[in-house]
CSV table of C-alpha atoms in Angstrom, one decimal:
chain,number,residue,atom,x,y,z
A,1,UNK,CA,-20.1,-34.7,-3.8
A,2,UNK,CA,-16.8,-33.2,-4.9
A,3,UNK,CA,-16.4,-31.1,-8.0
A,4,UNK,CA,-13.5,-31.5,-10.5
A,5,UNK,CA,-11.3,-28.4,-10.4
A,6,UNK,CA,-8.7,-28.9,-13.2
A,7,UNK,CA,-10.7,-27.1,-15.9
A,8,UNK,CA,-11.6,-24.2,-13.6
A,9,UNK,CA,-9.8,-20.8,-13.8
A,10,UNK,CA,-7.6,-19.4,-11.2
A,11,UNK,CA,-9.4,-16.2,-10.0
A,12,UNK,CA,-7.2,-13.1,-9.4
A,13,UNK,CA,-8.9,-10.4,-7.4
A,14,UNK,CA,-7.8,-7.0,-8.6
A,15,UNK,CA,-6.4,-5.7,-11.9
A,16,UNK,CA,-3.6,-3.7,-10.3
A,17,UNK,CA,0.1,-4.1,-11.0
A,18,UNK,CA,0.4,-7.4,-9.0
A,19,UNK,CA,-2.9,-8.9,-10.0
A,20,UNK,CA,-2.2,-8.4,-13.7
A,21,UNK,CA,1.3,-9.7,-13.3
A,22,UNK,CA,-0.2,-12.8,-11.6
A,23,UNK,CA,-2.4,-13.3,-14.7
A,24,UNK,CA,0.6,-13.0,-17.0
A,25,UNK,CA,2.6,-15.6,-15.0
A,26,UNK,CA,-0.4,-18.0,-14.9
A,27,UNK,CA,-0.8,-17.8,-18.6
A,28,UNK,CA,2.9,-18.4,-19.1
A,29,UNK,CA,2.4,-21.6,-17.1
A,30,UNK,CA,-0.6,-22.7,-19.1
A,31,UNK,CA,-3.1,-21.9,-16.3
A,32,UNK,CA,-6.2,-19.9,-17.3
A,33,UNK,CA,-6.6,-16.8,-15.2
A,34,UNK,CA,-9.8,-14.8,-14.5
A,35,UNK,CA,-9.1,-11.3,-13.2
A,36,UNK,CA,-12.0,-9.6,-11.3
A,37,UNK,CA,-11.6,-5.8,-11.0
A,38,UNK,CA,-14.2,-3.7,-9.1
A,39,UNK,CA,-13.3,-0.5,-11.0
A,40,UNK,CA,-13.9,0.4,-14.7
A,41,UNK,CA,-10.3,0.3,-15.8
A,42,UNK,CA,-7.1,-1.5,-15.1
A,43,UNK,CA,-5.2,0.0,-12.2
A,44,UNK,CA,-8.3,1.8,-10.9
A,45,UNK,CA,-6.7,2.4,-7.5
A,46,UNK,CA,-3.4,3.5,-9.1
A,47,UNK,CA,-5.4,6.1,-11.1
A,48,UNK,CA,-6.6,7.6,-7.9
A,49,UNK,CA,-3.0,8.7,-7.1
A,50,UNK,CA,-2.2,9.4,-10.8
A,51,UNK,CA,-0.5,12.7,-9.8
A,52,UNK,CA,2.1,11.1,-7.5
A,53,UNK,CA,5.4,10.1,-9.0
A,54,UNK,CA,6.8,6.7,-8.0
A,55,UNK,CA,10.3,6.4,-6.5
A,56,UNK,CA,10.9,3.2,-8.5
A,57,UNK,CA,12.1,3.4,-12.1
A,58,UNK,CA,10.3,1.8,-15.0
A,59,UNK,CA,12.8,-1.0,-15.0
A,60,UNK,CA,11.5,-2.0,-11.5
A,61,UNK,CA,7.8,-1.5,-12.4
A,62,UNK,CA,7.4,-3.8,-15.4
A,63,UNK,CA,7.1,-7.5,-14.7
A,64,UNK,CA,9.1,-9.7,-17.0
A,65,UNK,CA,6.3,-12.1,-17.7
A,66,UNK,CA,4.0,-9.2,-18.5
A,67,UNK,CA,6.6,-7.7,-20.8
A,68,UNK,CA,6.8,-11.0,-22.7
A,69,UNK,CA,3.1,-11.1,-23.1
A,70,UNK,CA,3.1,-7.5,-24.4
A,71,UNK,CA,6.0,-7.8,-26.8
A,72,UNK,CA,4.0,-9.4,-29.8
A,73,UNK,CA,1.6,-6.4,-29.7
A,74,UNK,CA,4.3,-3.9,-30.6
A,75,UNK,CA,4.2,-2.4,-27.1
A,76,UNK,CA,7.3,-0.3,-26.5
A,77,UNK,CA,8.7,-0.3,-23.0
A,78,UNK,CA,9.2,3.2,-21.5
A,79,UNK,CA,12.7,4.4,-20.8
A,80,UNK,CA,13.9,2.1,-18.1
A,81,UNK,CA,15.6,4.9,-16.1
A,82,UNK,CA,12.5,7.1,-16.0
A,83,UNK,CA,10.3,7.6,-13.0
A,84,UNK,CA,6.6,7.4,-13.9
A,85,UNK,CA,3.6,8.9,-12.2
A,86,UNK,CA,0.8,6.7,-11.1
A,87,UNK,CA,-1.1,7.9,-14.2
A,88,UNK,CA,1.8,7.0,-16.5
A,89,UNK,CA,2.0,3.5,-14.9
A,90,UNK,CA,-1.7,2.9,-15.5
A,91,UNK,CA,-1.9,4.3,-19.0
A,92,UNK,CA,1.4,3.1,-20.5
A,93,UNK,CA,1.7,-0.3,-18.9
A,94,UNK,CA,-1.3,-1.6,-16.8
A,95,UNK,CA,-4.1,-0.9,-19.3
A,96,UNK,CA,-2.1,-2.3,-22.3
A,97,UNK,CA,-1.4,-5.4,-20.3
A,98,UNK,CA,-5.1,-5.8,-19.3
A,99,UNK,CA,-6.0,-5.2,-23.0
A,100,UNK,CA,-3.8,-8.1,-24.0
A,101,UNK,CA,-5.5,-10.3,-21.4
A,102,UNK,CA,-8.8,-9.4,-23.1
A,103,UNK,CA,-11.9,-11.2,-21.7
A,104,UNK,CA,-9.8,-12.7,-19.0
A,105,UNK,CA,-10.2,-9.3,-17.2
A,106,UNK,CA,-13.7,-8.4,-16.0
A,107,UNK,CA,-14.4,-4.8,-14.9
A,108,UNK,CA,-17.1,-3.7,-12.6
A,109,UNK,CA,-16.9,-7.0,-10.8
A,110,UNK,CA,-16.6,-6.5,-7.1
A,111,UNK,CA,-15.7,-9.5,-5.0
A,112,UNK,CA,-17.7,-9.7,-1.8
A,113,UNK,CA,-16.4,-12.9,-0.4
A,114,UNK,CA,-14.5,-16.2,-1.1
A,115,UNK,CA,-15.3,-19.6,0.3
A,116,UNK,CA,-15.2,-23.3,-0.6
A,117,UNK,CA,-18.1,-24.6,-2.6
A,118,UNK,CA,-20.7,-26.0,-0.1
A,119,UNK,CA,-18.3,-25.6,2.8
A,120,UNK,CA,-18.2,-22.7,5.3
A,121,UNK,CA,-15.2,-22.2,7.5
A,122,UNK,CA,-16.2,-24.8,10.0
A,123,UNK,CA,-16.7,-27.9,7.7
A,124,UNK,CA,-13.7,-30.3,7.4
A,125,UNK,CA,-15.2,-33.0,5.2
A,126,UNK,CA,-13.6,-33.2,1.7
A,127,UNK,CA,-12.7,-29.5,2.1
A,128,UNK,CA,-9.5,-29.5,0.0
A,129,UNK,CA,-11.3,-31.4,-2.8
A,130,UNK,CA,-13.9,-28.6,-3.3
A,131,UNK,CA,-13.3,-25.7,-5.6
A,132,UNK,CA,-13.4,-22.1,-4.3
A,133,UNK,CA,-16.5,-20.1,-4.8
A,134,UNK,CA,-16.2,-16.3,-5.3
A,135,UNK,CA,-19.2,-14.1,-4.7
A,136,UNK,CA,-19.3,-11.2,-7.3
A,137,UNK,CA,-21.5,-8.2,-7.6
A,138,UNK,CA,-21.5,-6.6,-11.0
A,139,UNK,CA,-21.8,-2.9,-11.8
A,140,UNK,CA,-25.5,-3.3,-12.6
A,141,UNK,CA,-26.1,-4.8,-9.2
A,142,UNK,CA,-26.5,-8.4,-10.5
A,143,UNK,CA,-24.8,-11.1,-8.4
A,144,UNK,CA,-23.1,-14.3,-9.4
A,145,UNK,CA,-20.9,-17.1,-8.0
A,146,UNK,CA,-17.8,-18.1,-9.8
A,147,UNK,CA,-16.0,-21.3,-9.1
A,148,UNK,CA,-12.2,-21.5,-9.2
A,149,UNK,CA,-9.4,-24.0,-8.8
A,150,UNK,CA,-7.4,-21.4,-6.8
A,151,UNK,CA,-7.7,-17.7,-5.7
A,152,UNK,CA,-5.0,-15.0,-5.7
A,153,UNK,CA,-6.1,-12.0,-3.7
A,154,UNK,CA,-4.3,-8.9,-5.1
A,155,UNK,CA,-7.0,-6.5,-4.0
A,156,UNK,CA,-4.6,-4.2,-2.2
A,157,UNK,CA,-5.3,-1.9,0.8
A,158,UNK,CA,-6.0,1.4,-1.0
A,159,UNK,CA,-9.5,1.7,0.2
A,160,UNK,CA,-8.8,1.0,3.9
A,161,UNK,CA,-6.4,3.8,5.1
A,162,UNK,CA,-5.4,4.0,8.7
A,163,UNK,CA,-7.1,6.7,10.9
A,164,UNK,CA,-5.2,9.5,12.8
A,165,UNK,CA,-6.0,7.9,16.1
A,166,UNK,CA,-2.7,6.6,17.6
A,167,UNK,CA,-4.5,3.5,19.0
A,168,UNK,CA,-5.6,2.4,15.5
A,169,UNK,CA,-9.1,3.6,16.0
A,170,UNK,CA,-10.5,6.8,14.6
A,171,UNK,CA,-9.7,9.7,16.9
A,172,UNK,CA,-12.6,11.1,18.8
A,173,UNK,CA,-14.4,13.5,16.5
A,174,UNK,CA,-12.5,12.2,13.4
A,175,UNK,CA,-15.5,11.0,11.6
A,176,UNK,CA,-17.5,14.1,12.4
A,177,UNK,CA,-14.7,16.3,10.9
A,178,UNK,CA,-14.5,14.2,7.7
A,179,UNK,CA,-14.9,17.2,5.4
A,180,UNK,CA,-11.6,18.6,6.7
A,181,UNK,CA,-9.6,15.4,6.7
A,182,UNK,CA,-8.0,13.7,3.6
A,183,UNK,CA,-6.4,10.3,3.6
A,184,UNK,CA,-4.5,10.9,0.3
A,185,UNK,CA,-1.5,12.9,-1.0
A,186,UNK,CA,-3.2,16.0,-2.4
A,187,UNK,CA,-3.0,16.8,-6.1
A,188,UNK,CA,-2.0,20.5,-5.9
A,189,UNK,CA,-2.1,20.8,-9.7
A,190,UNK,CA,-5.9,20.5,-9.4
A,191,UNK,CA,-7.2,24.1,-8.8
A,192,UNK,CA,-9.9,23.0,-6.4
A,193,UNK,CA,-7.5,21.0,-4.3
A,194,UNK,CA,-4.9,23.8,-4.5
A,195,UNK,CA,-7.4,26.2,-3.2
A,196,UNK,CA,-8.2,23.9,-0.2
A,197,UNK,CA,-4.6,24.2,1.1
A,198,UNK,CA,-3.2,27.5,-0.3
A,199,UNK,CA,-2.7,30.1,2.4
A,200,UNK,CA,-3.9,27.7,5.1
A,201,UNK,CA,-2.5,25.7,8.0
A,202,UNK,CA,-2.4,21.9,7.4
A,203,UNK,CA,-1.5,19.1,9.8
A,204,UNK,CA,0.2,16.2,8.1
A,205,UNK,CA,0.0,13.0,10.2
A,206,UNK,CA,2.4,10.2,9.3
A,207,UNK,CA,6.1,9.4,8.9
A,208,UNK,CA,6.4,7.5,5.6
A,209,UNK,CA,7.0,8.2,1.9
A,210,UNK,CA,3.5,9.6,1.5
A,211,UNK,CA,3.9,12.0,4.3
A,212,UNK,CA,7.3,13.1,2.9
A,213,UNK,CA,5.6,13.7,-0.5
A,214,UNK,CA,2.8,15.8,1.1
A,215,UNK,CA,5.3,17.9,3.1
A,216,UNK,CA,7.4,18.6,0.0
A,217,UNK,CA,4.3,19.6,-2.0
A,218,UNK,CA,3.0,21.9,0.7
A,219,UNK,CA,6.5,23.5,1.0
A,220,UNK,CA,6.5,24.3,-2.7
A,221,UNK,CA,3.0,25.7,-2.4
A,222,UNK,CA,4.1,27.9,0.5
A,223,UNK,CA,6.6,29.6,-1.8
A,224,UNK,CA,3.8,30.6,-4.1
A,225,UNK,CA,0.9,31.1,-1.7
A,226,UNK,CA,1.9,33.1,1.4
A,227,UNK,CA,0.4,31.8,4.6
A,228,UNK,CA,0.6,28.2,3.6
A,229,UNK,CA,2.1,26.2,6.4
A,230,UNK,CA,2.3,22.5,7.5
A,231,UNK,CA,2.4,21.0,11.0
A,232,UNK,CA,4.0,17.6,10.8
A,233,UNK,CA,2.7,15.2,13.4
A,234,UNK,CA,5.0,12.4,14.4
A,235,UNK,CA,4.1,9.7,16.9
A,236,UNK,CA,7.8,9.2,17.7
A,237,UNK,CA,10.9,11.3,18.0
A,238,UNK,CA,13.2,12.4,15.3
A,239,UNK,CA,16.3,10.3,14.8
A,240,UNK,CA,18.8,9.0,12.2
A,241,UNK,CA,16.3,6.7,10.4
A,242,UNK,CA,13.3,9.1,10.5
A,243,UNK,CA,14.0,10.3,6.9
A,244,UNK,CA,14.9,7.0,5.5
A,245,UNK,CA,18.2,6.2,3.7
A,246,UNK,CA,18.8,9.6,2.2
A,247,UNK,CA,21.8,9.6,-0.1
A,248,UNK,CA,22.6,6.0,0.9
A,249,UNK,CA,19.3,4.7,-0.4
A,250,UNK,CA,19.7,2.3,-3.4
A,251,UNK,CA,16.5,3.8,-4.7
A,252,UNK,CA,17.7,7.4,-5.0
A,253,UNK,CA,14.3,9.0,-5.5
A,254,UNK,CA,13.1,7.3,-2.3
A,255,UNK,CA,16.0,8.7,-0.4
A,256,UNK,CA,15.3,12.2,-1.9
A,257,UNK,CA,11.8,12.1,-0.4
A,258,UNK,CA,13.2,12.1,3.1
A,259,UNK,CA,15.7,14.9,2.2
A,260,UNK,CA,12.8,16.9,0.9
A,261,UNK,CA,10.9,16.5,4.2
A,262,UNK,CA,14.0,17.7,6.0
A,263,UNK,CA,14.1,20.8,3.7
A,264,UNK,CA,10.5,21.6,4.4
A,265,UNK,CA,11.2,21.9,8.1
A,266,UNK,CA,14.6,23.5,7.7
A,267,UNK,CA,13.2,26.2,5.4
A,268,UNK,CA,10.5,27.0,7.9
A,269,UNK,CA,7.5,25.7,5.8
A,270,UNK,CA,6.7,23.0,8.3
A,271,UNK,CA,6.9,22.6,12.1
A,272,UNK,CA,7.6,19.1,13.4
A,273,UNK,CA,5.7,18.0,16.5
A,274,UNK,CA,7.2,14.8,18.0
A,275,UNK,CA,5.9,12.2,20.4
A,276,UNK,CA,2.3,13.3,19.6
A,277,UNK,CA,-0.3,10.5,19.6
A,278,UNK,CA,-3.6,11.8,18.6
A,279,UNK,CA,-6.6,11.1,20.8
A,280,UNK,CA,-9.2,13.6,19.5
A,281,UNK,CA,-10.0,16.3,17.0
A,282,UNK,CA,-12.1,19.2,18.3
A,283,UNK,CA,-13.9,21.8,16.2
A,284,UNK,CA,-13.3,25.4,17.0
A,285,UNK,CA,-14.2,28.6,15.3
A,286,UNK,CA,-10.7,28.6,13.8
A,287,UNK,CA,-10.6,25.1,12.5
A,288,UNK,CA,-9.6,21.8,14.1
A,289,UNK,CA,-7.6,21.3,17.3
A,290,UNK,CA,-5.7,18.0,17.6
A,291,UNK,CA,-5.5,16.7,21.2
A,292,UNK,CA,-2.8,14.1,22.2
A,293,UNK,CA,-3.2,11.2,24.6
A,294,UNK,CA,-1.1,13.1,27.1
A,295,UNK,CA,-3.4,16.1,27.1
A,296,UNK,CA,-1.4,18.4,24.8
A,297,UNK,CA,-3.4,20.6,22.5
A,298,UNK,CA,-2.1,22.1,19.3
A,299,UNK,CA,-3.1,25.4,17.8
A,300,UNK,CA,-6.0,25.1,15.3
A,301,UNK,CA,-5.4,23.9,11.8
A,302,UNK,CA,-7.6,24.3,8.7
A,303,UNK,CA,-7.0,20.9,7.2
A,304,UNK,CA,-5.6,17.5,8.2
A,305,UNK,CA,-3.9,15.1,5.8
A,306,UNK,CA,-3.8,11.6,7.4
A,307,UNK,CA,-1.1,9.4,5.9
A,308,UNK,CA,-0.8,6.8,8.6
A,309,UNK,CA,-0.6,3.7,6.3
A,310,UNK,CA,-3.1,1.2,5.2
A,311,UNK,CA,-4.6,-2.1,6.5
A,312,UNK,CA,-6.0,-5.2,4.8
A,313,UNK,CA,-9.7,-6.0,4.5
A,314,UNK,CA,-9.8,-9.4,6.1
A,315,UNK,CA,-13.6,-9.7,5.8
A,316,UNK,CA,-13.3,-10.7,2.2
A,317,UNK,CA,-11.7,-14.0,3.1
A,318,UNK,CA,-13.4,-14.6,6.4
A,319,UNK,CA,-14.8,-18.0,5.4
A,320,UNK,CA,-11.4,-19.4,4.6
A,321,UNK,CA,-8.8,-20.7,7.0
A,322,UNK,CA,-5.9,-18.2,7.0
A,323,UNK,CA,-2.9,-18.1,9.2
A,324,UNK,CA,-2.4,-14.4,9.8
A,325,UNK,CA,0.0,-12.7,12.2
A,326,UNK,CA,-1.7,-11.2,15.1
A,327,UNK,CA,0.1,-7.9,14.8
A,328,UNK,CA,0.5,-7.1,11.1
A,329,UNK,CA,-2.4,-9.2,9.7
A,330,UNK,CA,0.1,-10.5,7.1
A,331,UNK,CA,0.7,-14.2,6.5
A,332,UNK,CA,2.3,-15.6,9.7
A,333,UNK,CA,5.4,-17.0,7.9
A,334,UNK,CA,6.0,-13.6,6.2
A,335,UNK,CA,5.4,-11.3,9.2
A,336,UNK,CA,8.7,-11.8,11.0
A,337,UNK,CA,10.5,-10.8,7.9
A,338,UNK,CA,8.7,-7.4,7.5
A,339,UNK,CA,7.7,-6.5,11.0
A,340,UNK,CA,8.6,-2.8,11.4
A,341,UNK,CA,9.1,-3.3,15.1
A,342,UNK,CA,12.2,-5.4,14.2
A,343,UNK,CA,13.4,-4.6,10.7
A,344,UNK,CA,14.2,-1.8,8.4
A,345,UNK,CA,13.4,-2.0,4.7
A,346,UNK,CA,16.9,-3.3,3.8
A,347,UNK,CA,16.5,-6.4,5.9
A,348,UNK,CA,13.5,-7.8,4.0
A,349,UNK,CA,14.5,-10.5,1.5
A,350,UNK,CA,12.5,-11.8,-1.4
A,351,UNK,CA,9.9,-14.4,-0.7
A,352,UNK,CA,7.3,-16.5,-2.4
A,353,UNK,CA,4.8,-19.4,-2.1
A,354,UNK,CA,6.4,-20.8,1.0
A,355,UNK,CA,5.8,-17.7,3.1
A,356,UNK,CA,2.5,-16.9,1.4
A,357,UNK,CA,0.7,-20.3,2.0
A,358,UNK,CA,-2.1,-20.8,4.4
A,359,UNK,CA,-3.8,-23.8,6.0
A,360,UNK,CA,-6.5,-23.4,3.3
A,361,UNK,CA,-4.7,-24.7,0.2
A,362,UNK,CA,-5.0,-22.8,-3.0
A,363,UNK,CA,-5.5,-19.3,-1.5
A,364,UNK,CA,-2.7,-16.7,-1.6
A,365,UNK,CA,-2.8,-13.1,-0.6
A,366,UNK,CA,-0.2,-11.1,-2.6
A,367,UNK,CA,1.0,-7.5,-3.2
A,368,UNK,CA,0.3,-4.7,-0.7
A,369,UNK,CA,-2.3,-6.8,1.0
A,370,UNK,CA,0.2,-9.5,1.8
A,371,UNK,CA,2.2,-7.0,3.9
A,372,UNK,CA,-0.8,-6.3,6.1
A,373,UNK,CA,0.0,-3.2,8.0
A,374,UNK,CA,3.8,-3.2,7.2
A,375,UNK,CA,4.9,-0.2,5.2
A,376,UNK,CA,7.8,-1.6,3.2
A,377,UNK,CA,6.2,-3.1,0.0
A,378,UNK,CA,7.8,-2.6,-3.4
A,379,UNK,CA,6.3,-3.7,-6.8
A,380,UNK,CA,9.3,-5.9,-7.4
A,381,UNK,CA,8.4,-7.9,-4.3
A,382,UNK,CA,4.9,-8.5,-5.6
A,383,UNK,CA,6.2,-9.6,-9.0
A,384,UNK,CA,8.4,-12.2,-7.3
A,385,UNK,CA,5.5,-13.4,-5.1
A,386,UNK,CA,3.3,-14.2,-8.1
A,387,UNK,CA,6.1,-15.7,-10.1
A,388,UNK,CA,6.6,-18.2,-7.3
A,389,UNK,CA,2.9,-18.9,-6.8
A,390,UNK,CA,2.2,-19.5,-10.5
A,391,UNK,CA,5.1,-21.9,-10.5
A,392,UNK,CA,3.7,-23.7,-7.5
A,393,UNK,CA,0.2,-24.0,-9.0
A,394,UNK,CA,1.8,-25.5,-12.1
A,395,UNK,CA,3.6,-28.1,-10.0
A,396,UNK,CA,7.1,-26.7,-10.6
A,397,UNK,CA,8.4,-26.9,-7.0
A,398,UNK,CA,12.0,-26.0,-7.9
A,399,UNK,CA,11.0,-22.7,-9.6
A,400,UNK,CA,8.5,-21.9,-6.9
A,401,UNK,CA,11.2,-22.1,-4.2
A,402,UNK,CA,13.9,-20.4,-6.2
A,403,UNK,CA,14.7,-16.7,-5.4
A,404,UNK,CA,14.9,-14.6,-8.6
A,405,UNK,CA,15.1,-11.1,-7.2
A,406,UNK,CA,17.5,-8.8,-5.4
A,407,UNK,CA,15.9,-5.9,-3.5
A,408,UNK,CA,17.5,-2.5,-3.0
A,409,UNK,CA,18.5,-1.7,0.6
A,410,UNK,CA,17.7,1.2,2.9
A,411,UNK,CA,14.3,2.7,2.7
A,412,UNK,CA,11.5,4.7,4.3
A,413,UNK,CA,10.0,2.5,7.0
A,414,UNK,CA,7.8,2.8,10.0
A,415,UNK,CA,10.9,2.5,12.2
A,416,UNK,CA,12.3,-0.2,14.3
A,417,UNK,CA,12.9,0.7,18.0
A,418,UNK,CA,11.2,0.9,21.3
A,419,UNK,CA,7.7,2.4,21.5
A,420,UNK,CA,8.8,5.6,23.3
A,421,UNK,CA,12.3,6.0,21.9
A,422,UNK,CA,13.5,8.2,19.1
A,423,UNK,CA,13.9,6.4,15.9
A,424,UNK,CA,17.7,6.0,16.3
A,425,UNK,CA,20.4,6.5,18.8
A,426,UNK,CA,21.6,10.1,18.9
A,427,UNK,CA,18.2,11.8,18.5
A,428,UNK,CA,17.5,15.0,20.2
A,429,UNK,CA,16.5,14.2,23.7
A,430,UNK,CA,14.0,17.0,23.7
A,431,UNK,CA,12.1,15.5,20.8
A,432,UNK,CA,12.3,11.8,21.3
A,433,UNK,CA,10.0,11.0,24.1
A,434,UNK,CA,6.3,10.5,24.3
A,435,UNK,CA,5.8,13.6,26.3
A,436,UNK,CA,8.1,16.0,24.5
A,437,UNK,CA,6.8,19.5,24.0
A,438,UNK,CA,6.0,20.7,20.4
A,439,UNK,CA,9.3,21.8,18.9
A,440,UNK,CA,10.4,23.3,15.6
A,441,UNK,CA,13.3,21.1,14.5
A,442,UNK,CA,16.2,22.3,12.3
A,443,UNK,CA,17.5,19.1,10.7
A,444,UNK,CA,19.7,19.9,7.8
A,445,UNK,CA,20.1,21.9,4.6
A,446,UNK,CA,20.8,21.3,1.0
A,447,UNK,CA,18.0,18.7,0.2
A,448,UNK,CA,17.3,18.4,-3.5
A,449,UNK,CA,13.8,19.3,-4.8
A,450,UNK,CA,11.9,16.1,-5.7
A,451,UNK,CA,8.6,15.3,-7.4
A,452,UNK,CA,8.6,11.6,-6.4
A,453,UNK,CA,6.1,10.0,-4.2
A,454,UNK,CA,5.2,6.7,-2.5
């Protein structure tokens, strides 16, 4: 027996920036949304990095449909040219937007899985005619099933950070050393966190905007707390694209992050170790020793900050028929556009329902999660994604296929290039190979001080 779906809501998983924007676009199209958020507030994941300043301005962080929904409430848009912190974004925009949506947002509602009503992944019969069923566990432990006409998964990747192991698996001893390893940019304004890193030697593993932010923060701490020093662990060599676009970046604050990372090394507050692919962490009396796949061992560090990107939780949708790229775990049609093996940030163009559709009709993965393991996502991209999807669900094919966004070029990326090459032609030959010796690299002066983050 088939079940009518027209009167059912479209379930949106996650009350973050893209999930709430999706709800706003759906309402604007006359489609009833139901947003399920595992945390107690809107933007619960964003609040966990509330101390980090974004490199996008407010003008790029407020979705147009959301602003239209907020306008009748008297909400005043922040200064369009300002750079908010994660906390600002959550308090001044995401929570007010969720409040306008009212009962359409349910907190403490953790989604454990999505399927078709009465159909597991194997069954073909009348599959597309059945509504989706969403398994939810509430904060009090009670469980329920919610039926939906469509599902938009905007649950993000925040809770599934990458490990320090270069092969994608936790390094040997990584789990056992968990009390000394953080997977987040530290909040050095918190006295307890500050005490953890002040006067100590910290390894920062990663090469993106978050790593740049951590290096800049540790460099500032070093000026106030003698003995503070960072060891920057890079899996590749240093080249022209390692630090992003710099002054050429059309997002100036994003470019400044790379310049700040240069300054941290140039001023002697950080040593850069290139071509180091971590195999193991070993405890010693003096802290943790990182061991590379080629046998190199670094001097002990007190702490490790692992900022090696994020990955999607694919278990959530395991009963649905998705077409995911084998490398990135992103939608197969989107993956070639964002693959860091082939592209820099500037080559990614806006996309929508066409690239985000799957064999299972009515399910769309959006936001950070849609990028799988690619590091180039911007909020503007997610807003364009959900605009297109809402138009498609409303039957407006022309609007769904129309591009309504221009993205800034040149950014901080995982780096195109061969596996064992430096990131760009002209890199120092002593630092570009997989077996290069640890080297202190002097790579420029005059970088501006920044407070912006990923």
